[in-house]
Amino acid sequence: MTVNTGGEKSIDGMPTQFNFIKKMAIDVLLNCAGWSLLLKNIAPNALHDSSARYDAPKCDEDTRVEVTGEIMDWIQDRSPTQRLLCMTGAAGAGKSALQQTIAERCTGSDILAAAFFFSSTDPTRNTASAIVPTIAYQIGLKHLLFQSSIVAAVKHDPLIFSRSLKSQMEALIVRPFESLRRSNKFDIGTFPYVILIDGLDECSGSPSSTSNSIHIDIDVRRQAEDRQAELLDAIKHCILDNDLPFRLFIASRPEWAIRTALEPGGYLRQATYLIRLSDEYDASGDMRRYLQRRFEVIGLRIGNSLWFTEHDIEVLVNAASGQFVYVATVFKYISERRASPAKRLKAVLDWTPHIGQTTRPFESLDRLYANIVLNAKSAYEAVDTHHGRDFLLLLSAHHMNAEGFPQPDTPLNQKVTVRISADVLSALLRIEAEAEEDTLFSDLRSLMAFEKGDHGVLRLLPDACEEILLSYPHRVAFSEAVDDLTWFLRLATAIDDEVADFTHKDGWTKIDKVLSLASHHSQLPEKWFPDWIKFLRRFAENLTQQPEAVAIINKFVEKWECDASGWRKPPH
């Protein structure tokens, strides 16, 4: 009941104006909370201008002119019958560089609504779980009314991010845009309308699909395909089937999800403008211009414009088999500052198959990668203190720990560049001299991005331990090796002799010390350890040719099973 005594009051006796201000303050806090919840579910690394994608590849001036022009013509045509453009092409064909170029051009024209760059090697952007919130976030920055509608949807359903992609797209993109249009406070024709999605084929299944399990998940590939198909289906029903002005440009390798959607009779066939990059565009001229321009810059740097010939460029272009990644990798290798460009160019030309020899599309790329790594191997093994250490094995082990284990059906050429912790790799290889490290890494920088400092989690060993006198990077490498042992054994084949040698050198005793130390410091992860033990027992059962090794493994497995219950008890 309101009592009016000269100044209007509310039921609780406070002035109505105060309650109004109080309500506004509460609304502001709720809006902030809703926007904050959205921010927790986006993938910042997937933005076209994110710091994680600093210096992302893009098309050089005067390269990919024809296809770039075709894409921009499609984008700028505001009344097309097809509002989805799909560009397919093999790994290394230059799809991401084209997407980055288009993103920057659209940004310059103020027509980019949102972009999402998938990456199989980045766990924050290799699943579809963050794509809708990330796109909604970017569109929300374009207009406050759109943003407030997103916030209202999140406040209404805080669990929206766990729902299907279609439900998320309806709540966070379709309805907010419809609200904006109904408001009549904005000229829809001026609203940014281009949405870019790069690397659909690098979208995996659920985040848990790569978790450490003793069972081989034979459906991982199918889960990824289902998730990609779900995203395409959501785009069709939410964007294409609704009267929304957005234009979508999706780039992908021609994998199952997009291939079946675009084939005759496919559900996206009629709605899609299709560009087959590898088949329809000869990139040879672009690659010539790319190498010519960059080699000329090197010539200015070294003061010798004659260090290469036109014939050299022609040989490299022919060896590329239409894959831009080949010439890009060649340039990275040749242009390393501490090396001689002429010597490295000669080496690459020597590795290149002669005319008529190339039998596989990626043979030149395979040879290039292999020879770069073998050169680094030779440089490493030339140092006396490294004699007897297997460089390739150590590099592969660290690569697995740094990037995660690849699925057996993942093409080797899908990942062009990986990120490696330089400190941990140096410790693993026992590299102490800085000059030696620079020499080795200069050979590998064209394939790997080295980062100083280890940012991973030390999963087994504490920062300070007197029991094992190792440096921090050594302990990181050692603990990760123990953690990932079962994954390695799961993927490896014909390693009976290696296991026997490991057993003979007291490898299991060393692992026992690591586990005991970790349990002493309450750092033994309970989630994977029981499965870790079970897998070792199953592995030993199949190790029929090494009965002595089997007996020792079983002895330790029994010990760890017995100790496990005590390890997991909280200390008194």
Coordinates of C-alpha atoms in Angstrom, one line a residue:
M1 CA 0.0 0.0 0.0
T2 CA 1.4 3.4 -1.0
V3 CA 1.1 6.2 1.6
N4 CA 1.1 9.7 0.1
T5 CA 2.2 12.3 2.6
G6 CA 3.3 15.0 0.3
G7 CA 6.0 12.8 -1.2
E8 CA 5.1 9.4 -2.8
K9 CA 6.5 6.4 -0.9
S10 CA 6.6 2.7 -1.7
I11 CA 5.4 -0.1 0.5
D12 CA 8.7 -0.3 2.4
G13 CA 8.5 3.4 3.2
M14 CA 11.3 4.4 0.9
P15 CA 10.8 7.0 -1.8
T16 CA 9.7 5.6 -5.2
Q17 CA 12.7 7.4 -6.8
F18 CA 15.1 5.6 -4.6
N19 CA 13.5 2.2 -5.5
F20 CA 13.8 3.1 -9.1
I21 CA 17.5 3.8 -8.8
K22 CA 17.9 0.7 -6.8
K23 CA 16.2 -1.4 -9.5
M24 CA 18.4 0.2 -12.1
A25 CA 21.5 -0.7 -10.1
I26 CA 20.3 -4.3 -9.8
D27 CA 19.6 -4.4 -13.5
V28 CA 23.1 -3.1 -14.3
L29 CA 24.7 -5.8 -12.0
L30 CA 22.6 -8.5 -13.6
N31 CA 23.6 -7.3 -17.1
C32 CA 27.2 -7.4 -16.1
A33 CA 26.8 -10.9 -14.7
G34 CA 25.1 -12.0 -17.9
W35 CA 27.8 -10.6 -20.1
S36 CA 30.5 -12.0 -17.9
L37 CA 29.0 -15.4 -18.2
L38 CA 29.1 -15.1 -22.0
L39 CA 32.7 -14.1 -21.8
K40 CA 33.6 -17.2 -19.9
N41 CA 32.3 -19.3 -22.8
I42 CA 34.0 -17.6 -25.7
A43 CA 37.3 -18.5 -27.4
P44 CA 39.4 -15.3 -27.6
N45 CA 42.1 -17.2 -29.6
A46 CA 39.6 -17.8 -32.4
L47 CA 39.3 -14.1 -33.3
H48 CA 40.9 -13.1 -36.6
D49 CA 43.0 -10.4 -34.8
S50 CA 43.7 -12.3 -31.5
S51 CA 47.2 -12.2 -30.1
A52 CA 47.4 -16.0 -30.3
R53 CA 47.2 -15.6 -34.1
Y54 CA 49.7 -12.8 -34.3
D55 CA 51.2 -12.6 -37.8
A56 CA 48.7 -15.1 -39.1
P57 CA 49.3 -16.1 -42.7
K58 CA 47.5 -14.0 -45.3
C59 CA 47.7 -13.4 -49.0
D60 CA 50.5 -11.3 -50.3
E61 CA 49.8 -8.3 -52.5
D62 CA 49.3 -9.4 -56.1
T63 CA 48.7 -13.1 -55.0
R64 CA 45.4 -15.0 -55.0
V65 CA 43.9 -12.0 -56.8
E66 CA 41.3 -13.9 -58.8
V67 CA 39.9 -16.0 -55.9
T68 CA 40.0 -13.1 -53.5
G69 CA 38.1 -10.9 -56.0
E70 CA 35.5 -13.6 -56.5
I71 CA 34.9 -14.0 -52.8
M72 CA 34.7 -10.2 -52.2
D73 CA 32.3 -9.9 -55.2
W74 CA 30.0 -12.5 -53.6
I75 CA 30.2 -10.8 -50.2
Q76 CA 29.4 -7.3 -51.5
D77 CA 26.4 -8.6 -53.5
R78 CA 23.6 -7.8 -51.0
S79 CA 20.9 -9.7 -52.9
P80 CA 22.2 -13.1 -53.8
T81 CA 20.2 -16.3 -54.0
Q82 CA 23.0 -18.1 -52.0
R83 CA 23.9 -16.6 -48.6
L84 CA 26.5 -19.3 -47.8
L85 CA 29.9 -19.6 -49.4
C86 CA 31.9 -22.7 -48.9
M87 CA 35.6 -22.9 -50.0
T88 CA 37.1 -26.4 -49.9
G89 CA 40.7 -27.4 -50.5
A90 CA 43.5 -29.7 -49.4
A91 CA 45.6 -29.1 -46.4
G92 CA 48.2 -26.4 -47.3
A93 CA 46.2 -25.0 -50.2
G94 CA 46.0 -21.5 -48.5
K95 CA 42.5 -21.5 -47.2
S96 CA 43.3 -19.9 -43.8
A97 CA 45.5 -17.2 -45.5
L98 CA 42.5 -16.4 -47.8
Q99 CA 40.2 -16.3 -44.8
Q100 CA 42.5 -13.9 -42.9
T101 CA 42.8 -11.7 -45.9
I102 CA 39.0 -11.5 -46.3
A103 CA 38.6 -10.9 -42.6
E104 CA 41.0 -7.9 -42.8
R105 CA 39.3 -6.5 -45.9
C106 CA 35.9 -6.8 -44.3
T107 CA 37.1 -5.2 -41.1
G108 CA 38.4 -2.3 -43.2
S109 CA 35.0 -1.9 -44.9
D110 CA 33.2 -2.2 -41.5
I111 CA 31.2 -5.2 -42.7
L112 CA 32.7 -7.9 -40.6
A113 CA 30.2 -9.1 -38.0
A114 CA 32.3 -12.0 -36.6
A115 CA 35.0 -14.5 -37.4
F116 CA 36.0 -17.8 -35.8
F117 CA 39.2 -19.6 -36.7
F118 CA 39.3 -23.3 -35.6
S119 CA 42.6 -24.9 -34.8
S120 CA 43.2 -28.6 -34.1
T121 CA 46.2 -27.8 -32.0
D122 CA 44.6 -25.2 -29.7
P123 CA 42.2 -26.8 -27.1
T124 CA 40.4 -23.4 -26.7
R125 CA 39.2 -23.4 -30.3
N126 CA 39.3 -27.0 -31.6
T127 CA 35.7 -27.8 -30.6
A128 CA 32.3 -26.3 -31.5
S129 CA 31.4 -25.5 -27.9
A130 CA 32.6 -21.9 -28.0
I131 CA 31.7 -20.9 -31.6
V132 CA 28.2 -19.6 -31.0
P133 CA 29.1 -17.6 -27.9
T134 CA 32.2 -16.2 -29.7
I135 CA 30.2 -15.1 -32.7
A136 CA 27.4 -13.6 -30.5
Y137 CA 30.0 -11.7 -28.5
Q138 CA 31.5 -10.1 -31.6
I139 CA 28.1 -9.2 -33.0
G140 CA 27.1 -7.8 -29.6
L141 CA 30.0 -5.4 -29.7
K142 CA 28.4 -3.8 -32.8
H143 CA 25.2 -2.6 -31.2
L144 CA 24.1 -2.2 -27.5
L145 CA 20.6 -3.4 -28.2
F146 CA 21.8 -6.6 -29.7
Q147 CA 24.2 -7.0 -26.7
S148 CA 21.3 -6.4 -24.2
S149 CA 19.3 -9.1 -25.9
I150 CA 22.1 -11.5 -25.6
V151 CA 22.4 -10.7 -21.9
A152 CA 18.7 -11.2 -21.4
A153 CA 18.9 -14.6 -23.0
V154 CA 21.8 -15.6 -20.8
K155 CA 20.0 -14.3 -17.7
H156 CA 16.9 -16.2 -18.7
D157 CA 18.8 -19.4 -19.3
P158 CA 22.3 -19.5 -17.7
L159 CA 22.7 -23.1 -19.0
I160 CA 22.3 -22.0 -22.6
F161 CA 25.9 -22.8 -23.3
S162 CA 25.4 -26.5 -22.6
R163 CA 22.5 -26.8 -25.0
S164 CA 22.6 -27.8 -28.7
L165 CA 24.3 -25.5 -31.2
K166 CA 20.9 -24.8 -32.8
S167 CA 19.4 -23.7 -29.4
Q168 CA 22.4 -21.5 -28.7
M169 CA 22.2 -19.9 -32.2
E170 CA 18.5 -19.3 -31.8
A171 CA 18.9 -17.7 -28.4
L172 CA 22.1 -15.7 -28.8
I173 CA 22.0 -14.7 -32.5
V174 CA 18.6 -15.1 -34.2
R175 CA 16.3 -13.7 -31.5
P176 CA 18.6 -10.8 -30.5
F177 CA 18.8 -9.7 -34.2
E178 CA 15.0 -10.0 -34.5
S179 CA 14.6 -7.8 -31.5
L180 CA 17.0 -5.3 -33.0
R181 CA 15.0 -5.2 -36.2
R182 CA 11.7 -4.8 -34.4
S183 CA 13.0 -1.8 -32.5
N184 CA 13.0 0.3 -35.7
K185 CA 15.8 2.3 -34.1
F186 CA 18.5 1.1 -36.4
D187 CA 19.1 0.9 -40.2
I188 CA 19.6 -2.9 -40.7
G189 CA 21.2 -2.2 -44.0
T190 CA 24.2 -0.6 -42.3
F191 CA 24.7 -3.5 -39.8
P192 CA 27.9 -5.6 -40.3
Y193 CA 26.8 -8.8 -42.0
V194 CA 29.8 -11.0 -42.8
I195 CA 30.5 -14.1 -40.6
L196 CA 33.7 -16.1 -41.3
I197 CA 34.4 -19.6 -40.1
D198 CA 37.8 -21.1 -40.9
G199 CA 39.0 -24.7 -40.6
L200 CA 35.6 -26.5 -40.0
D201 CA 37.5 -29.8 -40.5
E202 CA 39.6 -29.0 -37.4
C203 CA 36.5 -28.9 -35.2
S204 CA 36.7 -32.1 -33.1
G205 CA 34.0 -33.7 -30.9
S206 CA 33.5 -33.0 -27.3
P207 CA 36.5 -31.7 -25.3
S208 CA 36.6 -35.0 -23.3
S209 CA 37.2 -37.0 -26.5
T210 CA 40.9 -36.5 -26.1
S211 CA 41.1 -37.4 -22.4
N212 CA 43.5 -40.0 -21.3
S213 CA 41.6 -43.3 -21.3
I214 CA 42.7 -46.9 -21.5
H215 CA 40.2 -47.6 -24.2
I216 CA 40.9 -46.6 -27.8
D217 CA 38.0 -44.4 -28.8
I218 CA 37.4 -45.6 -32.3
D219 CA 34.5 -43.1 -32.7
V220 CA 36.6 -40.0 -32.2
R221 CA 36.6 -39.2 -35.9
R222 CA 32.8 -39.9 -36.1
Q223 CA 32.2 -37.6 -33.1
A224 CA 34.1 -34.8 -34.8
E225 CA 32.1 -35.3 -38.0
D226 CA 28.8 -35.3 -36.1
R227 CA 29.8 -32.1 -34.4
Q228 CA 30.7 -30.4 -37.7
A229 CA 27.4 -31.6 -39.3
E230 CA 25.5 -30.3 -36.2
L231 CA 27.1 -26.8 -36.8
L232 CA 26.3 -26.8 -40.5
D233 CA 22.7 -27.9 -39.7
A234 CA 22.3 -25.1 -37.1
I235 CA 23.6 -22.6 -39.7
K236 CA 21.0 -23.8 -42.2
H237 CA 18.0 -23.7 -39.9
C238 CA 18.9 -20.6 -37.9
I239 CA 20.7 -18.3 -40.4
L240 CA 19.8 -19.4 -43.9
D241 CA 16.2 -20.5 -43.3
N242 CA 15.5 -17.2 -41.4
D243 CA 15.3 -13.8 -43.0
L244 CA 18.6 -12.6 -41.6
P245 CA 21.0 -10.5 -43.6
F246 CA 24.1 -12.4 -42.6
R247 CA 26.5 -13.8 -45.2
L248 CA 28.6 -16.8 -44.1
F249 CA 31.9 -17.8 -45.6
I250 CA 33.2 -21.3 -44.4
A251 CA 36.5 -22.8 -45.3
S252 CA 37.3 -26.4 -44.8
R253 CA 39.1 -29.4 -46.2
P254 CA 36.5 -31.5 -48.1
E255 CA 35.8 -33.9 -45.2
W256 CA 32.7 -35.9 -44.6
A257 CA 30.4 -33.3 -43.0
I258 CA 30.8 -30.6 -45.5
R259 CA 31.2 -33.0 -48.5
T260 CA 27.9 -34.7 -47.8
A261 CA 26.1 -31.4 -47.2
L262 CA 27.3 -30.0 -50.6
E263 CA 27.0 -33.1 -52.8
P264 CA 24.0 -33.4 -55.2
G265 CA 21.0 -33.8 -53.0
G266 CA 22.8 -32.5 -49.9
Y267 CA 20.9 -30.2 -47.6
L268 CA 23.2 -27.2 -48.3
R269 CA 23.7 -27.8 -52.0
Q270 CA 21.1 -25.2 -53.3
A271 CA 21.9 -22.6 -50.6
T272 CA 25.7 -22.6 -51.2
Y273 CA 28.1 -20.9 -53.5
L274 CA 31.0 -23.4 -53.8
I275 CA 34.6 -22.7 -54.5
R276 CA 36.9 -25.7 -54.9
L277 CA 40.2 -24.0 -54.2
S278 CA 42.6 -26.9 -55.2
D279 CA 40.7 -27.8 -58.4
E280 CA 39.6 -24.4 -59.8
Y281 CA 42.5 -22.1 -59.1
D282 CA 46.1 -22.6 -60.3
A283 CA 48.2 -21.0 -57.6
S284 CA 51.5 -21.3 -59.5
G285 CA 51.6 -17.7 -60.5
D286 CA 50.9 -16.6 -57.0
M287 CA 53.6 -18.8 -55.6
R288 CA 56.1 -17.4 -58.1
R289 CA 55.3 -13.8 -57.1
Y290 CA 55.5 -14.8 -53.4
L291 CA 59.0 -16.3 -53.7
Q292 CA 60.2 -13.6 -56.1
R293 CA 59.2 -10.8 -53.7
R294 CA 60.6 -12.5 -50.6
F295 CA 63.9 -13.6 -52.2
E296 CA 64.4 -10.1 -53.4
V297 CA 64.1 -8.8 -49.8
I298 CA 66.7 -11.4 -48.7
G299 CA 68.9 -10.2 -51.5
L300 CA 68.7 -6.6 -50.1
R301 CA 69.5 -7.9 -46.6
I302 CA 72.7 -9.8 -47.7
G303 CA 73.7 -7.4 -50.4
N304 CA 73.5 -9.8 -53.2
S305 CA 70.6 -9.7 -55.6
L306 CA 71.9 -12.6 -57.7
W307 CA 71.8 -15.2 -54.9
F308 CA 68.9 -17.0 -56.6
T309 CA 67.7 -17.5 -60.2
E310 CA 64.3 -17.6 -61.9
H311 CA 65.0 -21.3 -62.6
D312 CA 65.3 -21.9 -58.8
I313 CA 61.9 -20.4 -58.2
E314 CA 60.4 -22.5 -61.0
V315 CA 61.7 -25.7 -59.5
L316 CA 60.2 -24.8 -56.2
V317 CA 56.8 -23.9 -57.6
N318 CA 56.7 -27.1 -59.6
A319 CA 57.6 -29.1 -56.5
A320 CA 54.8 -27.5 -54.5
S321 CA 52.0 -29.4 -56.3
G322 CA 49.7 -26.4 -55.8
Q323 CA 50.2 -26.4 -52.1
F324 CA 51.0 -22.9 -50.8
V325 CA 52.3 -24.4 -47.5
Y326 CA 55.3 -25.8 -49.4
V327 CA 56.7 -22.5 -50.6
A328 CA 55.8 -20.8 -47.3
T329 CA 57.8 -23.5 -45.4
V330 CA 60.7 -23.2 -47.9
F331 CA 60.9 -19.5 -47.3
K332 CA 60.9 -19.9 -43.5
Y333 CA 63.7 -22.3 -43.7
I334 CA 65.8 -20.4 -46.2
S335 CA 65.3 -17.0 -44.5
E336 CA 66.6 -18.0 -41.0
R337 CA 68.8 -15.1 -40.0
R338 CA 71.8 -17.2 -38.7
A339 CA 72.0 -19.3 -41.9
S340 CA 73.2 -18.7 -45.4
P341 CA 70.2 -18.3 -47.7
A342 CA 72.2 -19.5 -50.7
K343 CA 73.3 -22.7 -48.9
R344 CA 69.9 -23.4 -47.6
L345 CA 68.3 -22.8 -51.1
K346 CA 70.8 -25.2 -52.6
A347 CA 69.9 -27.8 -49.9
V348 CA 66.2 -27.5 -50.6
L349 CA 66.7 -27.8 -54.4
D350 CA 68.8 -30.9 -53.8
W351 CA 65.9 -32.4 -51.7
T352 CA 63.4 -31.6 -54.4
P353 CA 62.3 -34.5 -56.6
H354 CA 63.3 -34.2 -60.2
I355 CA 60.7 -33.9 -62.9
G356 CA 58.9 -37.2 -63.3
Q357 CA 60.0 -38.5 -59.9
T358 CA 57.1 -37.1 -57.9
T359 CA 54.5 -39.8 -57.4
R360 CA 52.5 -38.3 -54.5
P361 CA 51.0 -34.8 -54.2
F362 CA 52.8 -34.2 -50.9
E363 CA 56.0 -35.9 -51.7
S364 CA 58.0 -32.7 -51.9
L365 CA 56.5 -31.5 -48.7
D366 CA 57.3 -34.7 -47.0
R367 CA 60.9 -34.6 -48.2
L368 CA 61.3 -31.0 -47.1
Y369 CA 60.0 -31.7 -43.6
A370 CA 62.1 -34.8 -43.3
N371 CA 65.3 -33.2 -44.4
I372 CA 64.9 -30.2 -42.2
V373 CA 64.5 -32.5 -39.2
L374 CA 67.4 -34.7 -40.3
N375 CA 69.6 -31.7 -40.6
A376 CA 68.8 -30.7 -37.0
K377 CA 69.5 -34.4 -36.0
S378 CA 72.9 -34.2 -37.6
A379 CA 73.8 -30.9 -35.9
Y380 CA 72.7 -32.4 -32.6
E381 CA 74.6 -35.6 -32.9
A382 CA 77.8 -33.8 -34.0
V383 CA 78.2 -32.7 -30.4
D384 CA 80.3 -35.3 -28.5
T385 CA 78.2 -35.1 -25.3
H386 CA 75.1 -36.1 -27.2
H387 CA 76.6 -39.3 -28.6
G388 CA 74.2 -42.2 -28.3
R389 CA 71.1 -40.1 -27.6
D390 CA 68.2 -40.6 -30.1
F391 CA 67.3 -37.1 -31.2
L392 CA 64.3 -38.1 -33.2
L393 CA 62.9 -40.2 -30.4
L394 CA 63.4 -37.3 -27.9
L395 CA 61.9 -34.7 -30.2
S396 CA 58.9 -36.9 -30.9
A397 CA 58.3 -37.6 -27.2
H398 CA 58.4 -33.9 -26.4
H399 CA 56.2 -33.1 -29.4
M400 CA 53.6 -35.6 -28.1
N401 CA 53.7 -34.1 -24.6
A402 CA 53.4 -30.5 -25.9
E403 CA 50.7 -31.0 -28.5
G404 CA 48.9 -34.2 -27.5
F405 CA 48.8 -37.5 -29.3
P406 CA 47.6 -37.4 -32.9
Q407 CA 44.7 -39.7 -33.9
P408 CA 45.9 -42.5 -36.2
D409 CA 43.9 -41.2 -39.1
T410 CA 45.1 -37.6 -38.9
P411 CA 47.0 -36.6 -42.1
L412 CA 50.7 -35.8 -41.3
N413 CA 50.4 -32.6 -43.4
Q414 CA 47.4 -31.2 -41.5
K415 CA 49.6 -29.6 -38.8
V416 CA 52.1 -27.2 -40.4
T417 CA 53.4 -25.5 -37.3
V418 CA 53.5 -26.7 -33.7
R419 CA 54.4 -24.8 -30.5
I420 CA 57.3 -26.2 -28.5
S421 CA 58.6 -25.1 -25.1
A422 CA 62.2 -24.4 -25.8
D423 CA 63.3 -24.7 -22.2
V424 CA 61.8 -28.2 -21.7
L425 CA 63.1 -29.4 -25.0
S426 CA 66.6 -28.2 -24.3
A427 CA 66.5 -30.0 -20.9
L428 CA 65.3 -33.2 -22.6
L429 CA 68.0 -33.0 -25.2
R430 CA 70.6 -32.0 -22.5
I431 CA 71.5 -28.8 -24.4
E432 CA 73.4 -26.4 -22.1
A433 CA 75.2 -24.0 -24.4
E434 CA 73.1 -21.1 -25.7
A435 CA 74.9 -21.1 -29.0
E436 CA 74.3 -24.8 -29.5
E437 CA 70.6 -24.3 -28.8
D438 CA 70.4 -21.4 -31.3
T439 CA 72.1 -23.6 -34.0
L440 CA 69.7 -26.5 -33.4
F441 CA 66.6 -24.4 -33.2
S442 CA 67.4 -22.4 -36.3
D443 CA 67.0 -25.6 -38.3
L444 CA 63.6 -26.3 -36.8
R445 CA 62.0 -22.8 -36.6
S446 CA 60.5 -23.2 -40.1
L447 CA 58.4 -26.1 -38.7
M448 CA 58.0 -25.3 -35.0
A449 CA 57.3 -22.1 -33.0
F450 CA 59.5 -22.1 -29.9
E451 CA 58.3 -20.5 -26.7
K452 CA 60.6 -19.7 -23.8
G453 CA 59.4 -21.0 -20.4
D454 CA 57.1 -23.8 -19.7
H455 CA 53.5 -22.9 -19.1
G456 CA 52.2 -26.4 -18.7
V457 CA 51.1 -28.0 -15.5
L458 CA 53.7 -30.0 -13.6
R459 CA 51.4 -33.0 -13.1
L460 CA 53.5 -35.3 -11.0
L461 CA 56.5 -33.6 -9.4
P462 CA 56.6 -30.6 -7.1
D463 CA 58.6 -27.5 -7.8
A464 CA 61.1 -28.4 -5.1
C465 CA 62.1 -32.0 -4.5
E466 CA 65.3 -33.2 -3.0
E467 CA 64.6 -36.8 -3.8
I468 CA 65.2 -36.4 -7.5
L469 CA 68.0 -34.0 -8.3
L470 CA 66.8 -32.7 -11.6
S471 CA 66.2 -29.2 -12.9
Y472 CA 62.6 -28.0 -13.2
P473 CA 62.4 -28.6 -17.0
H474 CA 63.9 -32.1 -16.6
R475 CA 61.2 -32.9 -14.0
V476 CA 58.5 -31.5 -16.3
A477 CA 59.7 -33.8 -19.1
F478 CA 60.0 -36.8 -16.8
S479 CA 56.6 -36.4 -15.2
E480 CA 54.9 -35.9 -18.5
A481 CA 56.5 -39.0 -19.9
V482 CA 55.1 -41.0 -17.0
D483 CA 51.7 -39.5 -17.4
D484 CA 51.5 -40.2 -21.1
L485 CA 53.2 -43.6 -21.1
T486 CA 50.0 -45.5 -21.6
W487 CA 49.0 -43.3 -24.6
F488 CA 52.4 -44.0 -26.2
L489 CA 52.1 -47.7 -25.6
R490 CA 48.5 -47.7 -27.0
L491 CA 49.6 -46.1 -30.3
A492 CA 53.0 -47.8 -30.7
T493 CA 53.4 -51.0 -32.6
A494 CA 56.1 -53.7 -32.5
I495 CA 58.0 -52.3 -29.5
D496 CA 58.6 -55.6 -27.6
D497 CA 62.4 -55.1 -27.8
E498 CA 62.2 -51.5 -26.6
V499 CA 60.1 -52.5 -23.6
A500 CA 62.5 -55.2 -22.7
D501 CA 65.4 -52.8 -22.9
F502 CA 63.5 -50.2 -20.8
T503 CA 62.9 -52.9 -18.2
H504 CA 66.5 -54.1 -18.2
K505 CA 67.6 -50.5 -17.5
D506 CA 65.3 -50.3 -14.4
G507 CA 62.8 -48.0 -16.1
W508 CA 59.9 -49.3 -14.0
T509 CA 61.8 -48.7 -10.8
K510 CA 62.3 -45.1 -11.8
I511 CA 58.6 -44.7 -12.6
D512 CA 57.8 -46.2 -9.2
K513 CA 60.0 -43.5 -7.5
V514 CA 58.2 -40.8 -9.5
L515 CA 54.7 -42.1 -8.5
S516 CA 55.8 -42.6 -4.9
L517 CA 57.1 -39.0 -4.7
A518 CA 54.0 -37.6 -6.4
S519 CA 51.7 -39.5 -3.9
H520 CA 53.8 -38.2 -1.0
H521 CA 53.1 -34.6 -2.1
S522 CA 49.4 -35.4 -2.8
Q523 CA 49.9 -34.7 -6.5
L524 CA 48.8 -38.0 -7.9
P525 CA 45.8 -37.4 -10.3
E526 CA 43.1 -39.8 -9.2
K527 CA 41.1 -39.5 -12.4
W528 CA 43.6 -41.2 -14.7
F529 CA 45.7 -43.3 -12.4
P530 CA 43.4 -46.4 -12.0
D531 CA 43.0 -46.6 -15.8
W532 CA 46.7 -46.1 -16.2
I533 CA 47.4 -49.2 -14.0
K534 CA 44.7 -51.3 -15.8
F535 CA 46.1 -50.5 -19.2
L536 CA 49.6 -51.6 -18.1
R537 CA 48.3 -54.9 -16.9
R538 CA 46.5 -55.4 -20.3
F539 CA 49.6 -54.4 -22.2
A540 CA 51.7 -56.9 -20.3
E541 CA 49.2 -59.7 -21.1
N542 CA 49.9 -59.1 -24.8
L543 CA 53.7 -58.9 -24.4
T544 CA 54.1 -62.6 -25.1
Q545 CA 57.6 -62.5 -26.5
Q546 CA 59.2 -61.0 -23.4
P547 CA 58.2 -63.1 -20.4
E548 CA 60.9 -61.5 -18.1
A549 CA 59.6 -58.0 -18.8
V550 CA 56.0 -59.2 -18.3
A551 CA 56.9 -60.6 -14.8
I552 CA 58.6 -57.3 -13.8
I553 CA 55.7 -55.1 -15.1
N554 CA 53.2 -57.3 -13.3
K555 CA 55.2 -57.0 -10.1
F556 CA 55.0 -53.2 -10.3
V557 CA 51.4 -53.2 -11.3
E558 CA 50.5 -55.3 -8.3
K559 CA 52.5 -53.0 -6.1
W560 CA 50.8 -49.8 -7.5
E561 CA 47.4 -51.4 -7.2
C562 CA 48.1 -52.2 -3.5
D563 CA 49.6 -48.7 -2.9
A564 CA 46.9 -46.8 -4.7
S565 CA 44.3 -46.9 -1.9
G566 CA 46.9 -45.6 0.5
W567 CA 48.1 -42.9 -1.9
R568 CA 44.6 -41.5 -2.3
K569 CA 44.0 -41.1 1.4
P570 CA 44.5 -37.6 2.8
P571 CA 47.6 -37.2 4.9
H572 CA 47.1 -37.3 8.7

